[in-house]
Every structure is written in structure tokens, then in C-alpha cells.
């Protein structure tokens, strides 16, 4: 069966996110000063062929650890369905 | 009050996602051939100062339309909280 896995990869809270800071500046210039912080990460949608939801999640986690996220600088979160 | 808005920006289904295709190739080389499709988008976390949840969502939507998403090629989805 094919499961859809969403992998959300975000920069760790402890680290600066220069891309987010730049976008926050841009939003301020557009009159959206009520946005106080911006952090930018990735959202990756995987179509995983697996026997069960748990197996699909394990495969997605493997993919995140091996390729999708750099765990030195990023954390990831997986949701199935 | 400060609300946390998650803006998920993904390439439109109708369009090719070359970055996703490249990552899918990489996953295949790593032995993760059970992943049949990969699409890569952005996940943006905003801290929005607003009176109510609805107002925060409106501000996040405004930001998405003006700067965060290119609606010719991408769709976005906002969740608060």
C-alpha cells in the first residue's frame, strides 16, 4: 500500500536562521510589522510503499536521517496520512 | 497576543518538481527504492501579533500572498497554533 508521509525539516531553535531574518525584513517593508519572527524550513512529501503505517513511518525516518535533514543544524518531524 | 502560524508552501501538483525528482534518485541510490515520489516545498513558521486567531490567520495569509508563496507555481496552506 502507498502511504503519504510529510517530513517537516526546521532549523534548530538554538541556531540563527538568516533566511528567516531576511524574509522578516521584507515583510516589515510590506507593512506586515505585526509578524515578529520568521523561521524557514522544508516540507517534504513522500509517497512510501509499505506493508503498514508503522513501516512507512520507519522508511520515512530512515530517509530523513540519511538524506533529507542535516541533524547537526535541523530537526525533523514525520506525520503519516 | 502572539500566535504561531505555520505556512506550508508546496509546488502545484500539475508542475514538475525537479528538486524532488533529484532527491528521489538519491534515495534510490541509498537503498530506499520503496519511496515512489518526492515533492519538496517550504515550511514557514511565523510569530504573529494579533487580537484573535482569525486576525492572525488573515495576516499570515496576506504575508503568504505578498511574499512567501508564488501562486503561479505554488499553493499554500495555513494552520494556527
GROMACS .gro file of N, CA and C in nm:
model
  486
    1UNK      N    1   0.083  -0.120   0.000
    1UNK     CA    2   0.000   0.000   0.000
    1UNK      C    3   0.087   0.126   0.000
    2UNK      N    4   0.033   0.230  -0.057
    2UNK     CA    5   0.109   0.356  -0.064
    2UNK      C    6   0.062   0.451   0.048
    3UNK      N    7   0.157   0.494   0.128
    3UNK     CA    8   0.129   0.591   0.234
    3UNK      C    9   0.193   0.724   0.199
    4UNK      N   10   0.128   0.831   0.241
    4UNK     CA   11   0.185   0.965   0.221
    4UNK      C   12   0.249   1.010   0.352
    5UNK      N   13   0.378   1.037   0.346
    5UNK     CA   14   0.448   1.084   0.465
    5UNK      C   15   0.489   1.229   0.444
    6UNK      N   16   0.461   1.311   0.545
    6UNK     CA   17   0.505   1.451   0.543
    6UNK      C   18   0.625   1.463   0.635
    7UNK      N   19   0.737   1.507   0.582
    7UNK     CA   20   0.856   1.529   0.664
    7UNK      C   21   0.878   1.680   0.674
    8UNK      N   22   0.868   1.730   0.795
    8UNK     CA   23   0.889   1.874   0.818
    8UNK      C   24   1.029   1.891   0.874
    9UNK      N   25   1.112   1.965   0.805
    9UNK     CA   26   1.251   1.986   0.848
    9UNK      C   27   1.268   2.134   0.882
   10UNK      N   28   1.303   2.162   1.008
   10UNK     CA   29   1.318   2.303   1.051
   10UNK      C   30   1.456   2.325   1.111
   11UNK      N   31   1.510   2.447   1.096
   11UNK     CA   32   1.637   2.477   1.163
   11UNK      C   33   1.619   2.469   1.314
   12UNK      N   34   1.720   2.419   1.385
   12UNK     CA   35   1.712   2.409   1.531
   12UNK      C   36   1.689   2.547   1.592
   13UNK      N   37   1.611   2.548   1.702
   13UNK     CA   38   1.576   2.674   1.770
   13UNK      C   39   1.700   2.753   1.813
   14UNK      N   40   1.805   2.679   1.851
   14UNK     CA   41   1.924   2.743   1.907
   14UNK      C   42   2.003   2.819   1.800
   15UNK      N   43   1.975   2.790   1.673
   15UNK     CA   44   2.057   2.847   1.566
   15UNK      C   45   1.988   2.965   1.500
   16UNK      N   46   2.069   3.058   1.451
   16UNK     CA   47   2.017   3.168   1.370
   16UNK      C   48   1.959   3.113   1.241
   17UNK      N   49   1.857   3.180   1.189
   17UNK     CA   50   1.801   3.142   1.060
   17UNK      C   51   1.806   3.267   0.970
   18UNK      N   52   1.920   3.289   0.901
   18UNK     CA   53   1.937   3.414   0.826
   18UNK      C   54   1.832   3.431   0.716
   19UNK      N   55   1.787   3.320   0.655
   19UNK     CA   56   1.683   3.329   0.552
   19UNK      C   57   1.553   3.384   0.614
   20UNK      N   58   1.519   3.332   0.731
   20UNK     CA   59   1.400   3.379   0.800
   20UNK      C   60   1.412   3.526   0.837
   21UNK      N   61   1.530   3.566   0.885
   21UNK     CA   62   1.551   3.708   0.922
   21UNK      C   63   1.534   3.798   0.800
   22UNK      N   64   1.585   3.755   0.684
   22UNK     CA   65   1.573   3.835   0.562
   22UNK      C   66   1.426   3.849   0.522
   23UNK      N   67   1.351   3.739   0.530
   23UNK     CA   68   1.210   3.743   0.495
   23UNK      C   69   1.134   3.832   0.593
   24UNK      N   70   1.172   3.828   0.721
   24UNK     CA   71   1.105   3.913   0.819
   24UNK      C   72   1.126   4.060   0.784
   25UNK      N   73   1.247   4.096   0.742
   25UNK     CA   74   1.273   4.233   0.697
   25UNK      C   75   1.184   4.269   0.579
   26UNK      N   76   1.172   4.178   0.485
   26UNK     CA   77   1.087   4.203   0.367
   26UNK      C   78   0.942   4.222   0.406
   27UNK      N   79   0.893   4.142   0.499
   27UNK     CA   80   0.754   4.156   0.544
   27UNK      C   81   0.733   4.291   0.613
   28UNK      N   82   0.832   4.334   0.691
   28UNK     CA   83   0.825   4.466   0.756
   28UNK      C   84   0.810   4.575   0.651
   29UNK      N   85   0.890   4.566   0.543
   29UNK     CA   86   0.882   4.667   0.436
   29UNK      C   87   0.748   4.665   0.365
   30UNK      N   88   0.679   4.552   0.368
   30UNK     CA   89   0.548   4.541   0.303
   30UNK      C   90   0.435   4.580   0.399
   31UNK      N   91   0.471   4.631   0.515
   31UNK     CA   92   0.368   4.677   0.609
   31UNK      C   93   0.316   4.567   0.700
   32UNK      N   94   0.388   4.454   0.704
   32UNK     CA   95   0.343   4.345   0.790
   32UNK      C   96   0.431   4.335   0.915
   33UNK      N   97   0.443   4.449   0.984
   33UNK     CA   98   0.529   4.456   1.101
   33UNK      C   99   0.478   4.376   1.219
   34UNK      N  100   0.352   4.330   1.213
   34UNK     CA  101   0.299   4.252   1.325
   34UNK      C  102   0.352   4.108   1.323
   35UNK      N  103   0.431   4.074   1.221
   35UNK     CA  104   0.497   3.942   1.221
   35UNK      C  105   0.632   3.959   1.289
   36UNK      N  106   0.646   3.896   1.405
   36UNK     CA  107   0.760   3.923   1.492
   36UNK      C  108   0.876   3.828   1.471
   37UNK      N  109   0.849   3.713   1.415
   37UNK     CA  110   0.960   3.619   1.389
   37UNK      C  111   0.923   3.528   1.273
   38UNK      N  112   1.023   3.492   1.196
   38UNK     CA  113   1.004   3.403   1.081
   38UNK      C  114   1.114   3.298   1.084
   39UNK      N  115   1.075   3.172   1.072
   39UNK     CA  116   1.176   3.067   1.056
   39UNK      C  117   1.134   2.984   0.935
   40UNK      N  118   1.233   2.951   0.852
   40UNK     CA  119   1.201   2.883   0.727
   40UNK      C  120   1.269   2.747   0.722
   41UNK      N  121   1.189   2.646   0.695
   41UNK     CA  122   1.240   2.511   0.679
   41UNK      C  123   1.181   2.448   0.555
   42UNK      N  124   1.194   2.317   0.547
   42UNK     CA  125   1.144   2.247   0.429
   42UNK      C  126   1.025   2.159   0.468
   43UNK      N  127   0.942   2.134   0.370
   43UNK     CA  128   0.835   2.038   0.388
   43UNK      C  129   0.847   1.939   0.272
   44UNK      N  130   0.864   1.813   0.304
   44UNK     CA  131   0.888   1.713   0.200
   44UNK      C  132   0.776   1.609   0.207
   45UNK      N  133   0.711   1.587   0.094
   45UNK     CA  134   0.603   1.488   0.088
   45UNK      C  135   0.657   1.364   0.018
   46UNK      N  136   0.649   1.250   0.087
   46UNK     CA  137   0.698   1.124   0.029
   46UNK      C  138   0.579   1.031   0.004
   47UNK      N  139   0.582   0.960  -0.108
   47UNK     CA  140   0.488   0.850  -0.131
   47UNK      C  141   0.566   0.722  -0.103
   48UNK      N  142   0.528   0.654   0.005
   48UNK     CA  143   0.605   0.538   0.051
   48UNK      C  144   0.525   0.410   0.032
   49UNK      N  145   0.585   0.312  -0.033
   49UNK     CA  146   0.519   0.181  -0.047
   49UNK      C  147   0.562   0.095   0.072
   50UNK      N  148   0.464   0.054   0.154
   50UNK     CA  149   0.497  -0.023   0.274
   50UNK      C  150   0.378  -0.109   0.314
   51UNK      N  151   0.406  -0.206   0.401
   51UNK     CA  152   0.304  -0.301   0.449
   51UNK      C  153   0.207  -0.235   0.546
   52UNK      N  154   0.260  -0.144   0.626
   52UNK     CA  155   0.178  -0.084   0.732
   52UNK      C  156   0.221   0.060   0.752
   53UNK      N  157   0.138   0.133   0.826
   53UNK     CA  158   0.169   0.272   0.856
   53UNK      C  159   0.301   0.283   0.932
   54UNK      N  160   0.322   0.191   1.026
   54UNK     CA  161   0.444   0.194   1.107
   54UNK      C  162   0.567   0.172   1.020
   55UNK      N  163   0.555   0.079   0.923
   55UNK     CA  164   0.667   0.052   0.833
   55UNK      C  165   0.695   0.175   0.746
   56UNK      N  166   0.588   0.240   0.700
   56UNK     CA  167   0.605   0.360   0.617
   56UNK      C  168   0.676   0.469   0.696
   57UNK      N  169   0.637   0.482   0.823
   57UNK     CA  170   0.700   0.585   0.907
   57UNK      C  171   0.848   0.555   0.928
   58UNK      N  172   0.880   0.427   0.946
   58UNK     CA  173   1.020   0.388   0.965
   58UNK      C  174   1.102   0.420   0.841
   59UNK      N  175   1.045   0.394   0.723
   59UNK     CA  176   1.116   0.424   0.598
   59UNK      C  177   1.137   0.575   0.585
   60UNK      N  178   1.033   0.653   0.615
   60UNK     CA  179   1.045   0.799   0.604
   60UNK      C  180   1.150   0.851   0.702
   61UNK      N  181   1.155   0.791   0.822
   61UNK     CA  182   1.253   0.834   0.921
   61UNK      C  183   1.395   0.803   0.874
   62UNK      N  184   1.410   0.687   0.813
   62UNK     CA  185   1.539   0.647   0.758
   62UNK      C  186   1.582   0.748   0.651
   63UNK      N  187   1.489   0.783   0.563
   63UNK     CA  188   1.519   0.879   0.455
   63UNK      C  189   1.557   1.015   0.513
   64UNK      N  190   1.484   1.057   0.618
   64UNK     CA  191   1.512   1.188   0.679
   64UNK      C  192   1.652   1.189   0.739
   65UNK      N  193   1.687   1.079   0.809
   65UNK     CA  194   1.818   1.074   0.874
   65UNK      C  195   1.932   1.066   0.773
   66UNK      N  196   1.908   0.986   0.665
   66UNK     CA  197   2.017   0.964   0.569
   66UNK      C  198   2.035   1.079   0.471
   67UNK      N  199   1.925   1.147   0.435
   67UNK     CA  200   1.939   1.244   0.327
   67UNK      C  201   1.864   1.375   0.348
   68UNK      N  202   1.742   1.370   0.404
   68UNK     CA  203   1.657   1.489   0.396
   68UNK      C  204   1.693   1.596   0.498
   69UNK      N  205   1.737   1.554   0.616
   69UNK     CA  206   1.768   1.652   0.721
   69UNK      C  207   1.914   1.641   0.761
   70UNK      N  208   1.974   1.754   0.792
   70UNK     CA  209   2.108   1.758   0.849
   70UNK      C  210   2.091   1.778   0.998
   71UNK      N  211   2.106   1.668   1.074
   71UNK     CA  212   2.069   1.673   1.216
   71UNK      C  213   2.162   1.758   1.301
   72UNK      N  214   2.272   1.803   1.245
   72UNK     CA  215   2.358   1.897   1.318
   72UNK      C  216   2.288   2.033   1.328
   73UNK      N  217   2.213   2.068   1.224
   73UNK     CA  218   2.153   2.202   1.217
   73UNK      C  219   2.000   2.199   1.213
   74UNK      N  220   1.943   2.082   1.190
   74UNK     CA  221   1.799   2.077   1.168
   74UNK      C  222   1.734   1.966   1.249
   75UNK      N  223   1.604   1.986   1.280
   75UNK     CA  224   1.526   1.878   1.341
   75UNK      C  225   1.417   1.842   1.241
   76UNK      N  226   1.367   1.718   1.253
   76UNK     CA  227   1.259   1.681   1.163
   76UNK      C  228   1.145   1.614   1.238
   77UNK      N  229   1.030   1.615   1.176
   77UNK     CA  230   0.906   1.563   1.233
   77UNK      C  231   0.832   1.492   1.119
   78UNK      N  232   0.784   1.371   1.146
   78UNK     CA  233   0.717   1.296   1.040
   78UNK      C  234   0.572   1.272   1.077
   79UNK      N  235   0.483   1.297   0.982
   79UNK     CA  236   0.342   1.258   1.001
   79UNK      C  237   0.299   1.177   0.879
   80UNK      N  238   0.220   1.074   0.908
   80UNK     CA  239   0.172   0.985   0.801
   80UNK      C  240   0.024   1.014   0.777
   81UNK      N  241  -0.013   1.013   0.651
   81UNK     CA  242  -0.157   1.024   0.620
   81UNK      C  243  -0.196   1.155   0.557
   82UNK      N  244  -0.173   3.946   2.154
   82UNK     CA  245  -0.125   3.810   2.180
   82UNK      C  246  -0.045   3.758   2.062
   83UNK      N  247   0.047   3.670   2.092
   83UNK     CA  248   0.131   3.616   1.985
   83UNK      C  249   0.078   3.477   1.943
   84UNK      N  250   0.050   3.462   1.816
   84UNK     CA  251   0.006   3.333   1.762
   84UNK      C  252   0.117   3.276   1.673
   85UNK      N  253   0.125   3.144   1.671
   85UNK     CA  254   0.221   3.078   1.581
   85UNK      C  255   0.145   3.029   1.458
   86UNK      N  256   0.186   3.078   1.343
   86UNK     CA  257   0.123   3.034   1.218
   86UNK      C  258   0.222   2.952   1.137
   87UNK      N  259   0.175   2.836   1.091
   87UNK     CA  260   0.258   2.753   1.003
   87UNK      C  261   0.208   2.772   0.861
   88UNK      N  262   0.296   2.813   0.773
   88UNK     CA  263   0.259   2.828   0.633
   88UNK      C  264   0.333   2.720   0.553
   89UNK      N  265   0.255   2.631   0.496
   89UNK     CA  266   0.314   2.523   0.415
   89UNK      C  267   0.301   2.562   0.269
   90UNK      N  268   0.412   2.573   0.200
   90UNK     CA  269   0.412   2.613   0.059
   90UNK      C  270   0.462   2.495  -0.024
   91UNK      N  271   0.377   2.445  -0.114
   91UNK     CA  272   0.418   2.329  -0.195
   91UNK      C  273   0.403   2.360  -0.344
   92UNK      N  274   0.489   2.300  -0.428
   92UNK     CA  275   0.471   2.319  -0.572
   92UNK      C  276   0.336   2.261  -0.616
   93UNK      N  277   0.270   2.324  -0.711
   93UNK     CA  278   0.141   2.274  -0.760
   93UNK      C  279   0.156   2.134  -0.816
   94UNK      N  280   0.053   2.052  -0.795
   94UNK     CA  281   0.055   1.912  -0.839
   94UNK      C  282   0.081   1.900  -0.988
   95UNK      N  283   0.032   1.997  -1.065
   95UNK     CA  284   0.038   1.989  -1.211
   95UNK      C  285   0.181   2.011  -1.261
   96UNK      N  286   0.267   2.065  -1.175
   96UNK     CA  287   0.400   2.103  -1.222
   96UNK      C  288   0.505   2.001  -1.182
   97UNK      N  289   0.608   1.990  -1.263
   97UNK     CA  290   0.723   1.907  -1.228
   97UNK      C  291   0.793   1.968  -1.107
   98UNK      N  292   0.853   1.883  -1.027
   98UNK     CA  293   0.933   1.930  -0.914
   98UNK      C  294   1.073   1.869  -0.929
   99UNK      N  295   1.161   1.936  -1.002
   99UNK     CA  296   1.292   1.877  -1.033
   99UNK      C  297   1.375   1.849  -0.907
  100UNK      N  298   1.360   1.934  -0.804
  100UNK     CA  299   1.434   1.912  -0.678
  100UNK      C  300   1.388   1.780  -0.615
  101UNK      N  301   1.257   1.759  -0.615
  101UNK     CA  302   1.203   1.633  -0.561
  101UNK      C  303   1.250   1.513  -0.640
  102UNK      N  304   1.252   1.526  -0.772
  102UNK     CA  305   1.298   1.414  -0.857
  102UNK      C  306   1.444   1.380  -0.826
  103UNK      N  307   1.526   1.484  -0.807
  103UNK     CA  308   1.668   1.461  -0.777
  103UNK      C  309   1.683   1.389  -0.643
  104UNK      N  310   1.605   1.431  -0.543
  104UNK     CA  311   1.612   1.368  -0.412
  104UNK      C  312   1.563   1.223  -0.421
  105UNK      N  313   1.462   1.199  -0.503
  105UNK     CA  314   1.411   1.062  -0.518
  105UNK      C  315   1.522   0.973  -0.575
  106UNK      N  316   1.595   1.024  -0.672
  106UNK     CA  317   1.709   0.948  -0.727
  106UNK      C  318   1.810   0.917  -0.619
  107UNK      N  319   1.840   1.017  -0.535
  107UNK     CA  320   1.936   0.998  -0.426
  107UNK      C  321   1.889   0.892  -0.328
  108UNK      N  322   1.761   0.895  -0.295
  108UNK     CA  323   1.706   0.796  -0.202
  108UNK      C  324   1.714   0.655  -0.262
  109UNK      N  325   1.688   0.644  -0.393
  109UNK     CA  326   1.701   0.514  -0.461
  109UNK      C  327   1.843   0.460  -0.447
  110UNK      N  328   1.942   0.548  -0.467
  110UNK     CA  329   2.082   0.506  -0.454
  110UNK      C  330   2.117   0.464  -0.312
  111UNK      N  331   2.044   0.515  -0.214
  111UNK     CA  332   2.069   0.479  -0.073
  111UNK      C  333   1.990   0.355  -0.033
  112UNK      N  334   1.925   0.290  -0.128
  112UNK     CA  335   1.851   0.167  -0.097
  112UNK      C  336   1.709   0.192  -0.051
  113UNK      N  337   1.660   0.315  -0.070
  113UNK     CA  338   1.523   0.346  -0.026
  113UNK      C  339   1.431   0.352  -0.148
  114UNK      N  340   1.433   0.246  -0.229
  114UNK     CA  341   1.353   0.242  -0.351
  114UNK      C  342   1.203   0.233  -0.326
  115UNK      N  343   1.163   0.204  -0.201
  115UNK     CA  344   1.019   0.197  -0.173
  115UNK      C  345   0.956   0.335  -0.164
  116UNK      N  346   1.037   0.439  -0.175
  116UNK     CA  347   0.982   0.575  -0.182
  116UNK      C  348   0.958   0.608  -0.328
  117UNK      N  349   0.830   0.619  -0.365
  117UNK     CA  350   0.791   0.626  -0.506
  117UNK      C  351   0.780   0.767  -0.559
  118UNK      N  352   0.763   0.865  -0.472
  118UNK     CA  353   0.756   1.002  -0.520
  118UNK      C  354   0.799   1.097  -0.409
  119UNK      N  355   0.863   1.206  -0.448
  119UNK     CA  356   0.909   1.306  -0.352
  119UNK      C  357   0.872   1.443  -0.407
  120UNK      N  358   0.810   1.524  -0.324
  120UNK     CA  359   0.787   1.664  -0.361
  120UNK      C  360   0.837   1.752  -0.247
  121UNK      N  361   0.906   1.859  -0.284
  121UNK     CA  362   0.970   1.941  -0.182
  121UNK      C  363   0.916   2.083  -0.186
  122UNK      N  364   0.873   2.128  -0.071
  122UNK     CA  365   0.825   2.265  -0.059
  122UNK      C  366   0.885   2.329   0.065
  123UNK      N  367   0.827   2.440   0.106
  123UNK     CA  368   0.878   2.512   0.221
  123UNK      C  369   0.781   2.504   0.337
  124UNK      N  370   0.835   2.515   0.456
  124UNK     CA  371   0.751   2.528   0.574
  124UNK      C  372   0.799   2.652   0.648
  125UNK      N  373   0.710   2.748   0.666
  125UNK     CA  374   0.749   2.875   0.725
  125UNK      C  375   0.669   2.894   0.853
  126UNK      N  376   0.741   2.919   0.963
  126UNK     CA  377   0.676   2.942   1.092
  126UNK      C  378   0.680   3.091   1.121
  127UNK      N  379   0.564   3.150   1.141
  127UNK     CA  380   0.554   3.293   1.172
  127UNK      C  381   0.506   3.312   1.314
  128UNK      N  382   0.562   3.410   1.384
  128UNK     CA  383   0.508   3.453   1.513
  128UNK      C  384   0.432   3.582   1.484
  129UNK      N  385   0.299   3.577   1.496
  129UNK     CA  386   0.215   3.690   1.456
  129UNK      C  387   0.150   3.752   1.578
  130UNK      N  388   0.166   3.883   1.590
  130UNK     CA  389   0.098   3.956   1.699
  130UNK      C  390  -0.038   4.000   1.646
  131UNK      N  391  -0.146   3.952   1.711
  131UNK     CA  392  -0.280   3.985   1.663
  131UNK      C  393  -0.379   3.974   1.778
  132UNK      N  394  -0.497   4.031   1.755
  132UNK     CA  395  -0.605   4.034   1.855
  132UNK      C  396  -0.668   3.896   1.872
  133UNK      N  397  -0.681   3.824   1.763
  133UNK     CA  398  -0.752   3.697   1.767
  133UNK      C  399  -0.687   3.599   1.670
  134UNK      N  400  -0.725   3.473   1.682
  134UNK     CA  401  -0.673   3.370   1.594
  134UNK      C  402  -0.709   3.401   1.449
  135UNK      N  403  -0.832   3.451   1.427
  135UNK     CA  404  -0.876   3.481   1.290
  135UNK      C  405  -0.792   3.594   1.231
  136UNK      N  406  -0.762   3.696   1.314
  136UNK     CA  407  -0.681   3.808   1.266
  136UNK      C  408  -0.539   3.760   1.233
  137UNK      N  409  -0.485   3.671   1.318
  137UNK     CA  410  -0.351   3.617   1.293
  137UNK      C  411  -0.349   3.540   1.161
  138UNK      N  412  -0.455   3.463   1.136
  138UNK     CA  413  -0.461   3.385   1.012
  138UNK      C  414  -0.468   3.478   0.891
  139UNK      N  415  -0.544   3.588   0.904
  139UNK     CA  416  -0.555   3.684   0.794
  139UNK      C  417  -0.420   3.747   0.763
  140UNK      N  418  -0.344   3.780   0.869
  140UNK     CA  419  -0.212   3.840   0.849
  140UNK      C  420  -0.118   3.740   0.781
  141UNK      N  421  -0.122   3.615   0.827
  141UNK     CA  422  -0.036   3.511   0.768
  141UNK      C  423  -0.073   3.490   0.621
  142UNK      N  424  -0.202   3.495   0.590
  142UNK     CA  425  -0.246   3.476   0.452
  142UNK      C  426  -0.197   3.591   0.364
  143UNK      N  427  -0.204   3.711   0.418
  143UNK     CA  428  -0.156   3.829   0.348
  143UNK      C  429  -0.006   3.812   0.318
  144UNK      N  430   0.069   3.770   0.420
  144UNK     CA  431   0.214   3.750   0.403
  144UNK      C  432   0.242   3.644   0.297
  145UNK      N  433   0.163   3.536   0.300
  145UNK     CA  434   0.184   3.428   0.204
  145UNK      C  435   0.160   3.477   0.062
  146UNK      N  436   0.052   3.554   0.045
  146UNK     CA  437   0.018   3.603  -0.090
  146UNK      C  438   0.117   3.706  -0.139
  147UNK      N  439   0.164   3.793  -0.048
  147UNK     CA  440   0.252   3.902  -0.091
  147UNK      C  441   0.396   3.858  -0.110
  148UNK      N  442   0.441   3.761  -0.028
  148UNK     CA  443   0.586   3.734  -0.032
  148UNK      C  444   0.623   3.586  -0.026
  149UNK      N  445   0.551   3.507   0.057
  149UNK     CA  446   0.604   3.374   0.087
  149UNK      C  447   0.581   3.273  -0.024
  150UNK      N  448   0.468   3.285  -0.094
  150UNK     CA  449   0.436   3.186  -0.198
  150UNK      C  450   0.421   3.254  -0.333
  151UNK      N  451   0.465   3.188  -0.437
  151UNK     CA  452   0.443   3.235  -0.574
  151UNK      C  453   0.324   3.155  -0.626
  152UNK      N  454   0.207   3.218  -0.630
  152UNK     CA  455   0.085   3.142  -0.658
  152UNK      C  456   0.074   3.094  -0.802
  153UNK      N  457   0.164   3.137  -0.887
  153UNK     CA  458   0.166   3.082  -1.023
  153UNK      C  459   0.215   2.937  -1.020
  154UNK      N  460   0.308   2.909  -0.929
  154UNK     CA  461   0.372   2.778  -0.925
  154UNK      C  462   0.348   2.702  -0.796
  155UNK      N  463   0.297   2.771  -0.694
  155UNK     CA  464   0.288   2.708  -0.562
  155UNK      C  465   0.151   2.729  -0.500
  156UNK      N  466   0.112   2.636  -0.413
  156UNK     CA  467  -0.007   2.657  -0.332
  156UNK      C  468   0.038   2.665  -0.187
  157UNK      N  469  -0.046   2.730  -0.103
  157UNK     CA  470  -0.007   2.735   0.038
  157UNK      C  471  -0.125   2.699   0.126
  158UNK      N  472  -0.092   2.664   0.248
  158UNK     CA  473  -0.189   2.617   0.347
  158UNK      C  474  -0.144   2.676   0.481
  159UNK      N  475  -0.238   2.732   0.555
  159UNK     CA  476  -0.200   2.796   0.682
  159UNK      C  477  -0.267   2.726   0.798
  160UNK      N  478  -0.191   2.696   0.901
  160UNK     CA  479  -0.251   2.646   1.025
  160UNK      C  480  -0.200   2.732   1.141
  161UNK      N  481  -0.290   2.758   1.235
  161UNK     CA  482  -0.255   2.842   1.351
  161UNK      C  483  -0.245   2.753   1.475
  162UNK      N  484  -0.144   2.781   1.555
  162UNK     CA  485  -0.137   2.713   1.685
  162UNK      C  486  -0.035   2.603   1.692
   0.00000   0.00000   0.00000
